[in-house]
mmCIF file of C-alpha atoms (C1' of nucleotides) in Angstrom:
data_model
loop_
_atom_site.group_PDB
_atom_site.id
_atom_site.type_symbol
_atom_site.label_atom_id
_atom_site.label_comp_id
_atom_site.label_asym_id
_atom_site.label_seq_id
_atom_site.Cartn_x
_atom_site.Cartn_y
_atom_site.Cartn_z
ATOM 1 C CA MET A 1 9.133 -6.925 -35.303
ATOM 2 C CA SER A 2 8.102 -3.466 -34.225
ATOM 3 C CA GLU A 3 10.410 -0.765 -32.972
ATOM 4 C CA TYR A 4 9.621 2.286 -30.920
ATOM 5 C CA PHE A 5 11.033 5.624 -29.966
ATOM 6 C CA VAL A 6 11.075 6.387 -26.290
ATOM 7 C CA GLY A 7 7.816 8.310 -26.421
ATOM 8 C CA GLN A 8 5.874 5.508 -28.040
ATOM 9 C CA LEU A 9 7.365 3.011 -25.640
ATOM 10 C CA ALA A 10 6.536 5.066 -22.586
ATOM 11 C CA ASN A 11 3.049 5.545 -23.914
ATOM 12 C CA GLN A 12 2.449 1.839 -24.505
ATOM 13 C CA VAL A 13 3.510 1.010 -20.981
ATOM 14 C CA GLY A 14 1.810 3.977 -19.412
ATOM 15 C CA ILE A 15 4.805 5.624 -17.846
ATOM 16 C CA ASN A 16 6.765 8.812 -18.296
ATOM 17 C CA VAL A 17 9.522 9.255 -20.878
ATOM 18 C CA GLU A 18 11.806 10.539 -18.162
ATOM 19 C CA THR A 19 11.174 7.370 -16.188
ATOM 20 C CA VAL A 20 12.431 5.264 -19.089
ATOM 21 C CA ARG A 21 15.647 7.240 -19.133
ATOM 22 C CA TYR A 22 15.823 6.966 -15.368
ATOM 23 C CA TYR A 23 15.552 3.168 -15.544
ATOM 24 C CA GLU A 24 18.254 3.140 -18.164
ATOM 25 C CA ARG A 25 20.548 5.067 -15.819
ATOM 26 C CA LEU A 26 19.810 2.511 -13.097
ATOM 27 C CA LYS A 27 20.545 -0.287 -15.563
ATOM 28 C CA LEU A 28 17.099 -1.753 -15.260
ATOM 29 C CA LEU A 29 16.906 -1.349 -19.011
ATOM 30 C CA PRO A 30 19.800 -2.140 -21.326
ATOM 31 C CA LYS A 31 21.294 0.667 -23.380
ATOM 32 C CA PRO A 32 19.151 0.768 -26.483
ATOM 33 C CA LYS A 33 20.284 0.974 -30.069
ATOM 34 C CA ARG A 34 20.362 4.469 -31.473
ATOM 35 C CA LYS A 35 19.448 5.993 -34.769
ATOM 36 C CA GLU A 36 21.985 8.223 -36.493
ATOM 37 C CA SER A 37 20.056 11.039 -34.837
ATOM 38 C CA ARG A 38 20.918 9.496 -31.437
ATOM 39 C CA TYR A 39 17.235 8.735 -30.876
ATOM 40 C CA ARG A 40 16.783 5.616 -28.753
ATOM 41 C CA ILE A 41 15.226 2.604 -30.484
ATOM 42 C CA TYR A 42 13.328 0.048 -28.448
ATOM 43 C CA SER A 43 12.041 -3.436 -29.215
ATOM 44 C CA GLU A 44 9.165 -5.636 -28.112
ATOM 45 C CA THR A 45 11.506 -7.149 -25.535
ATOM 46 C CA ASP A 46 12.162 -3.767 -23.990
ATOM 47 C CA LEU A 47 8.450 -3.197 -23.808
ATOM 48 C CA ARG A 48 7.887 -6.470 -21.986
ATOM 49 C CA ARG A 49 10.722 -5.682 -19.646
ATOM 50 C CA LEU A 50 9.175 -2.336 -18.811
ATOM 51 C CA LEU A 51 5.772 -3.908 -18.247
ATOM 52 C CA PHE A 52 7.388 -6.348 -15.874
ATOM 53 C CA ILE A 53 9.073 -3.558 -13.951
ATOM 54 C CA LYS A 54 5.822 -1.688 -13.652
ATOM 55 C CA CYS A 55 3.991 -4.718 -12.389
ATOM 56 C CA ALA A 56 6.672 -5.849 -9.966
ATOM 57 C CA LYS A 57 6.837 -2.364 -8.537
ATOM 58 C CA GLU A 58 3.124 -2.438 -7.814
ATOM 59 C CA LEU A 59 3.650 -5.741 -6.056
ATOM 60 C CA GLY A 60 6.019 -4.067 -3.656
ATOM 61 C CA PHE A 61 9.358 -5.024 -5.162
ATOM 62 C CA THR A 62 11.943 -2.270 -5.044
ATOM 63 C CA LEU A 63 13.865 -1.369 -8.186
ATOM 64 C CA LYS A 64 16.880 -3.040 -6.633
ATOM 65 C CA GLU A 65 14.957 -6.259 -6.123
ATOM 66 C CA ILE A 66 13.608 -6.105 -9.645
ATOM 67 C CA LYS A 67 17.156 -5.866 -10.874
ATOM 68 C CA GLU A 68 17.928 -9.009 -8.893
ATOM 69 C CA LEU A 69 14.981 -10.778 -10.466
ATOM 70 C CA PHE A 70 16.290 -9.908 -13.910
ATOM 71 C CA ALA A 71 19.679 -11.216 -12.938
ATOM 72 C CA LEU A 72 18.273 -14.662 -12.150
ATOM 73 C CA ARG A 73 19.277 -16.657 -15.165
ATOM 74 C CA ILE A 74 21.229 -19.744 -15.887
ATOM 75 C CA ASP A 75 24.162 -18.908 -18.048
ATOM 76 C CA SER A 76 27.418 -20.684 -18.502
ATOM 77 C CA GLU A 77 29.202 -18.277 -16.164
ATOM 78 C CA ALA A 78 27.051 -18.609 -13.088
ATOM 79 C CA LYS A 79 27.052 -21.730 -10.995
ATOM 80 C CA CYS A 80 23.674 -23.365 -11.150
ATOM 81 C CA GLY A 81 23.570 -23.904 -7.416
ATOM 82 C CA ASP A 82 23.944 -20.203 -6.738
ATOM 83 C CA VAL A 83 21.085 -19.346 -9.007
ATOM 84 C CA LYS A 84 18.990 -22.062 -7.429
ATOM 85 C CA HIS A 85 19.580 -20.703 -3.948
ATOM 86 C CA LEU A 86 18.826 -17.145 -4.904
ATOM 87 C CA THR A 87 15.739 -18.195 -6.755
ATOM 88 C CA GLU A 88 14.491 -20.319 -3.893
ATOM 89 C CA HIS A 89 14.917 -17.350 -1.644
ATOM 90 C CA LYS A 90 12.877 -15.171 -3.967
ATOM 91 C CA LEU A 91 10.289 -17.915 -4.253
ATOM 92 C CA ASN A 92 9.969 -18.032 -0.504
ATOM 93 C CA ASP A 93 9.510 -14.289 -0.441
ATOM 94 C CA VAL A 94 6.841 -14.456 -3.125
ATOM 95 C CA ASP A 95 5.036 -17.270 -1.307
ATOM 96 C CA ASN A 96 4.920 -15.227 1.868
ATOM 97 C CA ARG A 97 3.459 -12.321 -0.017
ATOM 98 C CA ILE A 98 0.789 -14.466 -1.558
ATOM 99 C CA ARG A 99 -0.082 -15.940 1.817
ATOM 100 C CA ASP A 100 -0.335 -12.532 3.454
ATOM 101 C CA LEU A 101 -2.409 -11.127 0.631
ATOM 102 C CA LYS A 102 -4.782 -14.071 0.974
ATOM 103 C CA LYS A 103 -5.251 -13.233 4.633
ATOM 104 C CA ILE A 104 -6.142 -9.679 3.742
ATOM 105 C CA ARG A 105 -8.368 -10.994 0.992
ATOM 106 C CA SER A 106 -10.358 -13.183 3.331
ATOM 107 C CA VAL A 107 -11.001 -10.276 5.656
ATOM 108 C CA LEU A 108 -12.223 -8.134 2.795
ATOM 109 C CA VAL A 109 -14.569 -10.904 1.684
ATOM 110 C CA LYS A 110 -15.883 -11.206 5.208
ATOM 111 C CA LEU A 111 -16.491 -7.476 5.313
ATOM 112 C CA ILE A 112 -18.429 -7.546 2.061
ATOM 113 C CA ASP A 113 -20.418 -10.466 3.411
ATOM 114 C CA GLN A 114 -21.376 -8.514 6.481
ATOM 115 C CA CYS A 115 -22.637 -5.746 4.236
ATOM 116 C CA VAL A 116 -24.827 -8.122 2.298
ATOM 117 C CA ASN A 117 -26.233 -9.662 5.439
ATOM 118 C CA GLU A 118 -26.829 -6.245 6.958
ATOM 119 C CA GLU A 119 -25.079 -7.301 10.126
ATOM 120 C CA VAL A 120 -23.919 -4.002 11.432
ATOM 121 C CA SER A 121 -20.952 -4.954 13.529
ATOM 122 C CA SER A 122 -18.202 -3.953 15.913
ATOM 123 C CA ASP A 123 -16.365 -0.682 16.197
ATOM 124 C CA GLU A 124 -13.165 -2.677 16.031
ATOM 125 C CA CYS A 125 -11.313 -2.324 12.785
ATOM 126 C CA PRO A 126 -12.093 -5.560 10.952
ATOM 127 C CA ILE A 127 -8.940 -5.502 8.887
ATOM 128 C CA LEU A 128 -7.031 -6.127 12.066
ATOM 129 C CA GLU A 129 -8.645 -9.553 12.340
ATOM 130 C CA VAL A 130 -6.046 -10.531 9.812
ATOM 131 C CA ILE A 131 -3.445 -10.408 12.518
ATOM 132 C CA ASP A 132 -3.151 -13.014 15.154
ATOM 133 C CA PRO A 133 -0.259 -11.669 17.171
ATOM 134 C CA LYS A 134 0.888 -15.235 17.807
ATOM 135 C CA ILE A 135 0.734 -16.822 14.356
ATOM 136 C CA SER A 136 1.017 -13.538 12.546
ATOM 137 C CA PHE A 137 2.600 -12.250 9.377
ATOM 138 C CA THR A 138 6.016 -12.936 8.030
ATOM 139 C CA LYS A 139 7.925 -11.982 11.090
ATOM 140 C CA GLY A 140 11.562 -11.006 10.920
ATOM 141 C CA GLY A 141 14.378 -12.034 8.677
ATOM 142 C CA ASP A 142 13.594 -11.725 5.043
ATOM 143 C CA THR A 143 15.856 -9.920 2.615
ATOM 144 C CA ARG A 144 14.198 -6.587 2.683
ATOM 145 C CA MET B 1 -3.166 -7.091 29.163
ATOM 146 C CA SER B 2 0.322 -5.838 28.504
ATOM 147 C CA GLU B 3 1.306 -2.243 27.928
ATOM 148 C CA TYR B 4 4.388 -0.838 26.298
ATOM 149 C CA PHE B 5 6.385 2.323 26.005
ATOM 150 C CA VAL B 6 7.254 3.406 22.520
ATOM 151 C CA GLY B 7 10.675 1.791 22.616
ATOM 152 C CA GLN B 8 9.376 -1.627 23.598
ATOM 153 C CA LEU B 9 6.631 -1.390 21.001
ATOM 154 C CA ALA B 10 9.014 -0.424 18.215
ATOM 155 C CA ASN B 11 11.299 -3.214 19.258
ATOM 156 C CA GLN B 12 8.567 -5.858 19.222
ATOM 157 C CA VAL B 13 7.537 -4.867 15.734
ATOM 158 C CA GLY B 14 11.041 -4.337 14.481
ATOM 159 C CA ILE B 15 10.782 -0.708 13.501
ATOM 160 C CA ASN B 16 12.264 2.566 14.632
ATOM 161 C CA VAL B 17 10.864 4.616 17.502
ATOM 162 C CA GLU B 18 10.783 7.656 15.254
ATOM 163 C CA THR B 19 8.702 5.725 12.787
ATOM 164 C CA VAL B 20 6.064 5.087 15.421
ATOM 165 C CA ARG B 21 5.836 8.806 16.128
ATOM 166 C CA TYR B 22 5.772 9.427 12.388
ATOM 167 C CA TYR B 23 2.815 7.061 11.925
ATOM 168 C CA GLU B 24 1.060 8.809 14.763
ATOM 169 C CA ARG B 25 1.461 12.142 12.995
ATOM 170 C CA LEU B 26 0.019 10.590 9.837
ATOM 171 C CA LYS B 27 -2.869 9.209 11.893
ATOM 172 C CA LEU B 28 -2.053 5.637 11.040
ATOM 173 C CA LEU B 29 -1.892 5.077 14.753
ATOM 174 C CA PRO B 30 -4.363 6.622 17.198
ATOM 175 C CA LYS B 31 -3.066 9.029 19.804
ATOM 176 C CA PRO B 32 -1.979 6.824 22.661
ATOM 177 C CA LYS B 33 -2.696 7.242 26.335
ATOM 178 C CA ARG B 34 0.022 9.014 28.266
ATOM 179 C CA LYS B 35 1.562 8.576 31.654
ATOM 180 C CA GLU B 36 1.848 11.590 33.948
ATOM 181 C CA SER B 37 5.348 11.861 32.545
ATOM 182 C CA ARG B 38 3.782 12.258 29.053
ATOM 183 C CA TYR B 39 5.308 8.941 28.004
ATOM 184 C CA ARG B 40 3.169 7.195 25.392
ATOM 185 C CA ILE B 41 1.491 3.965 26.491
ATOM 186 C CA TYR B 42 0.614 1.344 23.891
ATOM 187 C CA SER B 43 -1.564 -1.760 23.994
ATOM 188 C CA GLU B 44 -1.651 -5.140 22.275
ATOM 189 C CA THR B 45 -4.031 -3.619 19.730
ATOM 190 C CA ASP B 46 -1.527 -0.960 18.802
ATOM 191 C CA LEU B 47 1.062 -3.647 18.349
ATOM 192 C CA ARG B 48 -1.186 -5.600 15.994
ATOM 193 C CA ARG B 49 -1.957 -2.455 14.096
ATOM 194 C CA LEU B 50 1.723 -1.739 13.636
ATOM 195 C CA LEU B 51 2.393 -5.297 12.503
ATOM 196 C CA PHE B 52 -0.353 -4.916 9.955
ATOM 197 C CA ILE B 53 1.125 -1.681 8.662
ATOM 198 C CA LYS B 54 4.521 -3.267 8.346
ATOM 199 C CA CYS B 55 3.164 -6.228 6.462
ATOM 200 C CA ALA B 56 0.894 -4.248 4.161
ATOM 201 C CA LYS B 57 3.784 -1.976 3.299
ATOM 202 C CA GLU B 58 5.850 -4.955 2.257
ATOM 203 C CA LEU B 59 2.966 -6.051 0.070
ATOM 204 C CA GLY B 60 3.200 -2.791 -1.822
ATOM 205 C CA PHE B 61 0.441 -0.788 -0.180
ATOM 206 C CA THR B 62 1.258 2.855 0.405
ATOM 207 C CA LEU B 63 0.663 4.403 3.806
ATOM 208 C CA LYS B 64 -2.307 6.203 2.308
ATOM 209 C CA GLU B 65 -3.816 2.943 1.109
ATOM 210 C CA ILE B 66 -3.200 1.329 4.461
ATOM 211 C CA LYS B 67 -5.115 4.156 6.056
ATOM 212 C CA GLU B 68 -7.963 3.390 3.688
ATOM 213 C CA LEU B 69 -7.855 -0.276 4.658
ATOM 214 C CA PHE B 70 -8.164 0.710 8.300
ATOM 215 C CA ALA B 71 -11.088 2.917 7.462
ATOM 216 C CA LEU B 72 -13.041 0.006 5.983
ATOM 217 C CA ARG B 73 -15.506 -0.788 8.703
ATOM 218 C CA ILE B 74 -19.202 -0.947 9.126
ATOM 219 C CA ASP B 75 -20.310 1.532 11.704
ATOM 220 C CA SER B 76 -23.628 3.185 12.236
ATOM 221 C CA GLU B 77 -22.433 6.363 10.502
ATOM 222 C CA ALA B 78 -21.265 4.950 7.195
ATOM 223 C CA LYS B 79 -23.663 3.706 4.598
ATOM 224 C CA CYS B 80 -23.185 0.019 4.101
ATOM 225 C CA GLY B 81 -23.250 0.341 0.316
ATOM 226 C CA ASP B 82 -20.322 2.743 0.346
ATOM 227 C CA VAL B 83 -18.232 0.429 2.416
ATOM 228 C CA LYS B 84 -19.210 -2.470 0.195
ATOM 229 C CA HIS B 85 -18.086 -0.631 -2.918
ATOM 230 C CA LEU B 86 -14.813 0.486 -1.460
ATOM 231 C CA THR B 87 -14.131 -2.956 -0.127
ATOM 232 C CA GLU B 88 -14.938 -4.623 -3.420
ATOM 233 C CA HIS B 89 -12.512 -2.265 -5.074
ATOM 234 C CA LYS B 90 -9.772 -3.184 -2.621
ATOM 235 C CA LEU B 91 -10.632 -6.847 -3.055
ATOM 236 C CA ASN B 92 -10.203 -6.525 -6.778
ATOM 237 C CA ASP B 93 -6.860 -4.867 -6.240
ATOM 238 C CA VAL B 94 -5.744 -7.619 -3.893
ATOM 239 C CA ASP B 95 -6.900 -10.310 -6.317
ATOM 240 C CA ASN B 96 -4.862 -8.770 -9.101
ATOM 241 C CA ARG B 97 -1.810 -8.710 -6.899
ATOM 242 C CA ILE B 98 -2.242 -12.347 -5.982
ATOM 243 C CA ARG B 99 -2.676 -13.313 -9.618
ATOM 244 C CA ASP B 100 0.440 -11.412 -10.694
ATOM 245 C CA LEU B 101 2.494 -12.825 -7.856
ATOM 246 C CA LYS B 102 1.424 -16.307 -8.889
ATOM 247 C CA LYS B 103 2.738 -15.646 -12.381
ATOM 248 C CA ILE B 104 6.068 -14.590 -10.987
ATOM 249 C CA ARG B 105 5.965 -17.608 -8.713
ATOM 250 C CA SER B 106 5.510 -20.033 -11.574
ATOM 251 C CA VAL B 107 8.470 -18.584 -13.400
ATOM 252 C CA LEU B 108 10.661 -18.916 -10.335
ATOM 253 C CA VAL B 109 9.581 -22.542 -9.967
ATOM 254 C CA LYS B 110 10.391 -23.161 -13.596
ATOM 255 C CA LEU B 111 13.812 -21.610 -13.113
ATOM 256 C CA ILE B 112 14.545 -23.829 -10.117
ATOM 257 C CA ASP B 113 13.372 -26.793 -12.159
ATOM 258 C CA GLN B 114 15.828 -25.990 -14.900
ATOM 259 C CA CYS B 115 18.588 -25.944 -12.330
ATOM 260 C CA VAL B 116 17.654 -29.375 -11.059
ATOM 261 C CA ASN B 117 17.478 -30.807 -14.547
ATOM 262 C CA GLU B 118 20.771 -29.199 -15.458
ATOM 263 C CA GLU B 119 19.250 -27.807 -18.590
ATOM 264 C CA VAL B 120 21.460 -24.867 -19.169
ATOM 265 C CA SER B 121 19.230 -22.611 -21.122
ATOM 266 C CA SER B 122 18.800 -19.441 -23.127
ATOM 267 C CA ASP B 123 20.512 -16.121 -22.703
ATOM 268 C CA GLU B 124 17.075 -14.604 -22.604
ATOM 269 C CA CYS B 125 16.067 -13.450 -19.190
ATOM 270 C CA PRO B 126 13.721 -16.200 -17.995
ATOM 271 C CA ILE B 127 11.815 -13.912 -15.704
ATOM 272 C CA LEU B 128 10.514 -12.181 -18.778
ATOM 273 C CA GLU B 129 8.704 -15.327 -19.824
ATOM 274 C CA VAL B 130 6.210 -14.255 -17.239
ATOM 275 C CA ILE B 131 5.039 -11.583 -19.574
ATOM 276 C CA ASP B 132 2.973 -12.412 -22.541
ATOM 277 C CA PRO B 133 2.501 -8.994 -24.075
ATOM 278 C CA LYS B 134 -1.015 -9.969 -25.085
ATOM 279 C CA ILE B 135 -2.435 -11.581 -21.952
ATOM 280 C CA SER B 136 -0.126 -9.754 -19.615
ATOM 281 C CA PHE B 137 -0.298 -8.221 -16.167
ATOM 282 C CA THR B 138 -2.897 -5.974 -14.718
ATOM 283 C CA LYS B 139 -2.907 -3.331 -17.334
ATOM 284 C CA GLY B 140 -4.191 0.159 -16.721
ATOM 285 C CA GLY B 141 -6.817 1.657 -14.477
ATOM 286 C CA ASP B 142 -6.606 0.652 -10.878
ATOM 287 C CA THR B 143 -6.599 3.131 -8.044
ATOM 288 C CA ARG B 144 -2.896 3.475 -7.625
ATOM 289 C "C1'" DC C 1 11.771 25.917 -45.365
ATOM 290 C "C1'" DT C 2 9.377 26.936 -41.388
ATOM 291 C "C1'" DT C 3 6.481 25.271 -37.602
ATOM 292 C "C1'" DG C 4 5.305 21.957 -34.188
ATOM 293 C "C1'" DA C 5 6.151 17.741 -32.028
ATOM 294 C "C1'" DC C 6 9.620 14.681 -30.514
ATOM 295 C "C1'" DT C 7 14.191 13.702 -28.789
ATOM 296 C "C1'" DC C 8 18.719 14.634 -26.629
ATOM 297 C "C1'" DC C 9 21.237 15.570 -22.126
ATOM 298 C "C1'" DG C 10 22.254 17.379 -17.673
ATOM 299 C "C1'" DT C 11 20.510 19.138 -13.705
ATOM 300 C "C1'" DA C 12 17.206 20.427 -10.446
ATOM 301 C "C1'" DC C 13 13.242 19.725 -8.130
ATOM 302 C "C1'" DC C 14 9.400 16.814 -5.877
ATOM 303 C "C1'" DA C 15 6.716 13.325 -2.815
ATOM 304 C "C1'" DT C 16 6.925 9.499 0.140
ATOM 305 C "C1'" DA C 17 8.658 7.296 3.940
ATOM 306 C "C1'" DC C 18 11.524 7.401 6.977
ATOM 307 C "C1'" DT C 19 15.769 8.665 10.238
ATOM 308 C "C1'" DA C 20 18.687 11.539 12.882
ATOM 309 C "C1'" DC C 21 19.672 15.485 15.899
ATOM 310 C "C1'" DG C 22 19.376 18.605 19.693
ATOM 311 C "C1'" DT C 23 17.551 20.086 23.836
ATOM 312 C "C1'" DG C 24 15.116 19.014 27.823
ATOM 313 C "C1'" DT C 25 12.667 15.908 31.154
ATOM 314 C "C1'" DA C 26 11.784 11.153 33.166
ATOM 315 C "C1'" DT C 27 13.128 6.620 34.526
ATOM 316 C "C1'" DT C 28 16.162 3.093 35.883
ATOM 317 C "C1'" DA C 29 20.390 0.709 37.180
ATOM 318 C "C1'" DT C 30 24.365 0.800 40.191
ATOM 319 C "C1'" DA D 1 22.281 9.976 44.322
ATOM 320 C "C1'" DT D 2 24.124 10.107 40.122
ATOM 321 C "C1'" DA D 3 24.972 8.330 35.682
ATOM 322 C "C1'" DA D 4 23.229 5.970 31.798
ATOM 323 C "C1'" DT D 5 19.026 5.186 29.227
ATOM 324 C "C1'" DA D 6 14.675 6.225 27.453
ATOM 325 C "C1'" DC D 7 11.278 9.443 26.125
ATOM 326 C "C1'" DA D 8 9.243 14.140 24.433
ATOM 327 C "C1'" DC D 9 9.160 17.457 20.744
ATOM 328 C "C1'" DG D 10 10.303 20.087 16.749
ATOM 329 C "C1'" DT D 11 12.975 20.325 12.926
ATOM 330 C "C1'" DA D 12 16.247 18.914 9.556
ATOM 331 C "C1'" DG D 13 18.378 15.540 6.725
ATOM 332 C "C1'" DT D 14 18.332 11.111 3.794
ATOM 333 C "C1'" DA D 15 17.023 7.452 0.324
ATOM 334 C "C1'" DT D 16 14.108 6.026 -3.202
ATOM 335 C "C1'" DG D 17 11.622 6.758 -7.202
ATOM 336 C "C1'" DG D 18 10.456 9.577 -9.975
ATOM 337 C "C1'" DT D 19 9.162 14.358 -12.654
ATOM 338 C "C1'" DA D 20 10.138 18.825 -14.656
ATOM 339 C "C1'" DC D 21 12.975 22.197 -17.087
ATOM 340 C "C1'" DG D 22 15.830 24.325 -20.460
ATOM 341 C "C1'" DG D 23 18.467 24.737 -24.439
ATOM 342 C "C1'" DA D 24 19.712 22.331 -28.570
ATOM 343 C "C1'" DG D 25 19.224 18.951 -32.332
ATOM 344 C "C1'" DT D 26 15.764 16.035 -35.395
ATOM 345 C "C1'" DC D 27 11.865 14.934 -38.134
ATOM 346 C "C1'" DA D 28 7.455 15.180 -40.720
ATOM 347 C "C1'" DA D 29 3.701 18.048 -42.529
ATOM 348 C "C1'" DG D 30 2.148 21.847 -44.876
#
DNA sequence: CTTGACTCCGTACCATACTACGTGTATTAT
DNA sequence: ATAATACACGTAGTATGGTACGGAGTCAAG
């Protein structure tokens, strides 16, 4: 079971040392053990947690939302139904994202296709094909 | 073919009027036609463009990246190969996002499952199961 | 036992993406 | 026609998510 100082941890994950401390302040990371020297000591679990944060951030989750994701757990305190509802909500959100990304994906594929087939086409911005103003993207009312 | 003033447009999309002007400054939106009164006049196309921006933002694209997405088009000026490369890069990015979201999705489903089956489980944060430190998320080197 | 790299902490600064404010003109509802 | 909205513009302020800085303590190598 390997342990790291903050520098090694930050390096493994590919983020800044200051960012680790920042996340700790925001309670995205638990307060780590300390050496007698007060140096922070991190575990494999902390590393995974940080990797998750990094990834989720790139997927468009805010730090606040990431905190909520971490909080989704079934423990004896929380009522199972509550967790289920929250989780279903998040799931719905994630599904919408996947769907929207797939729309964008299909347009990109089409664009690459056009390149291959040398069909020089419209002045219209092709990415906008993704949007049918009637059936369009996740309209209104999600959490964010 | 309907036309809007900035307020109606912003309202349709669900964003602030100031934000529309802000996007115009950043050249995410083209300079609109004006009435004699200098009032901006927007079209259906502008509305779709704004909806796209809103959606892409929620998917974790920065405004800069969204601008790049808009720029992906085959016109007589641009060399097709360039566009193809750029687009393939974006496609790769999008694919990674979809894959990572699917991982998160599967964990959420598992969590909901546990609720249904009343298996009160570990103190460990279940969302972290998503991360296998070996096979994990999109590590390193994408554009962002 | 000193030198260089790492860590501590608090605070200050930075970029991105808005959002609000103030002053003036235009439009619209009564 | 006049008051309430809406818009124009420039500029300033805010929230989020970091990033940098400075002075002091720690550690490992030579």
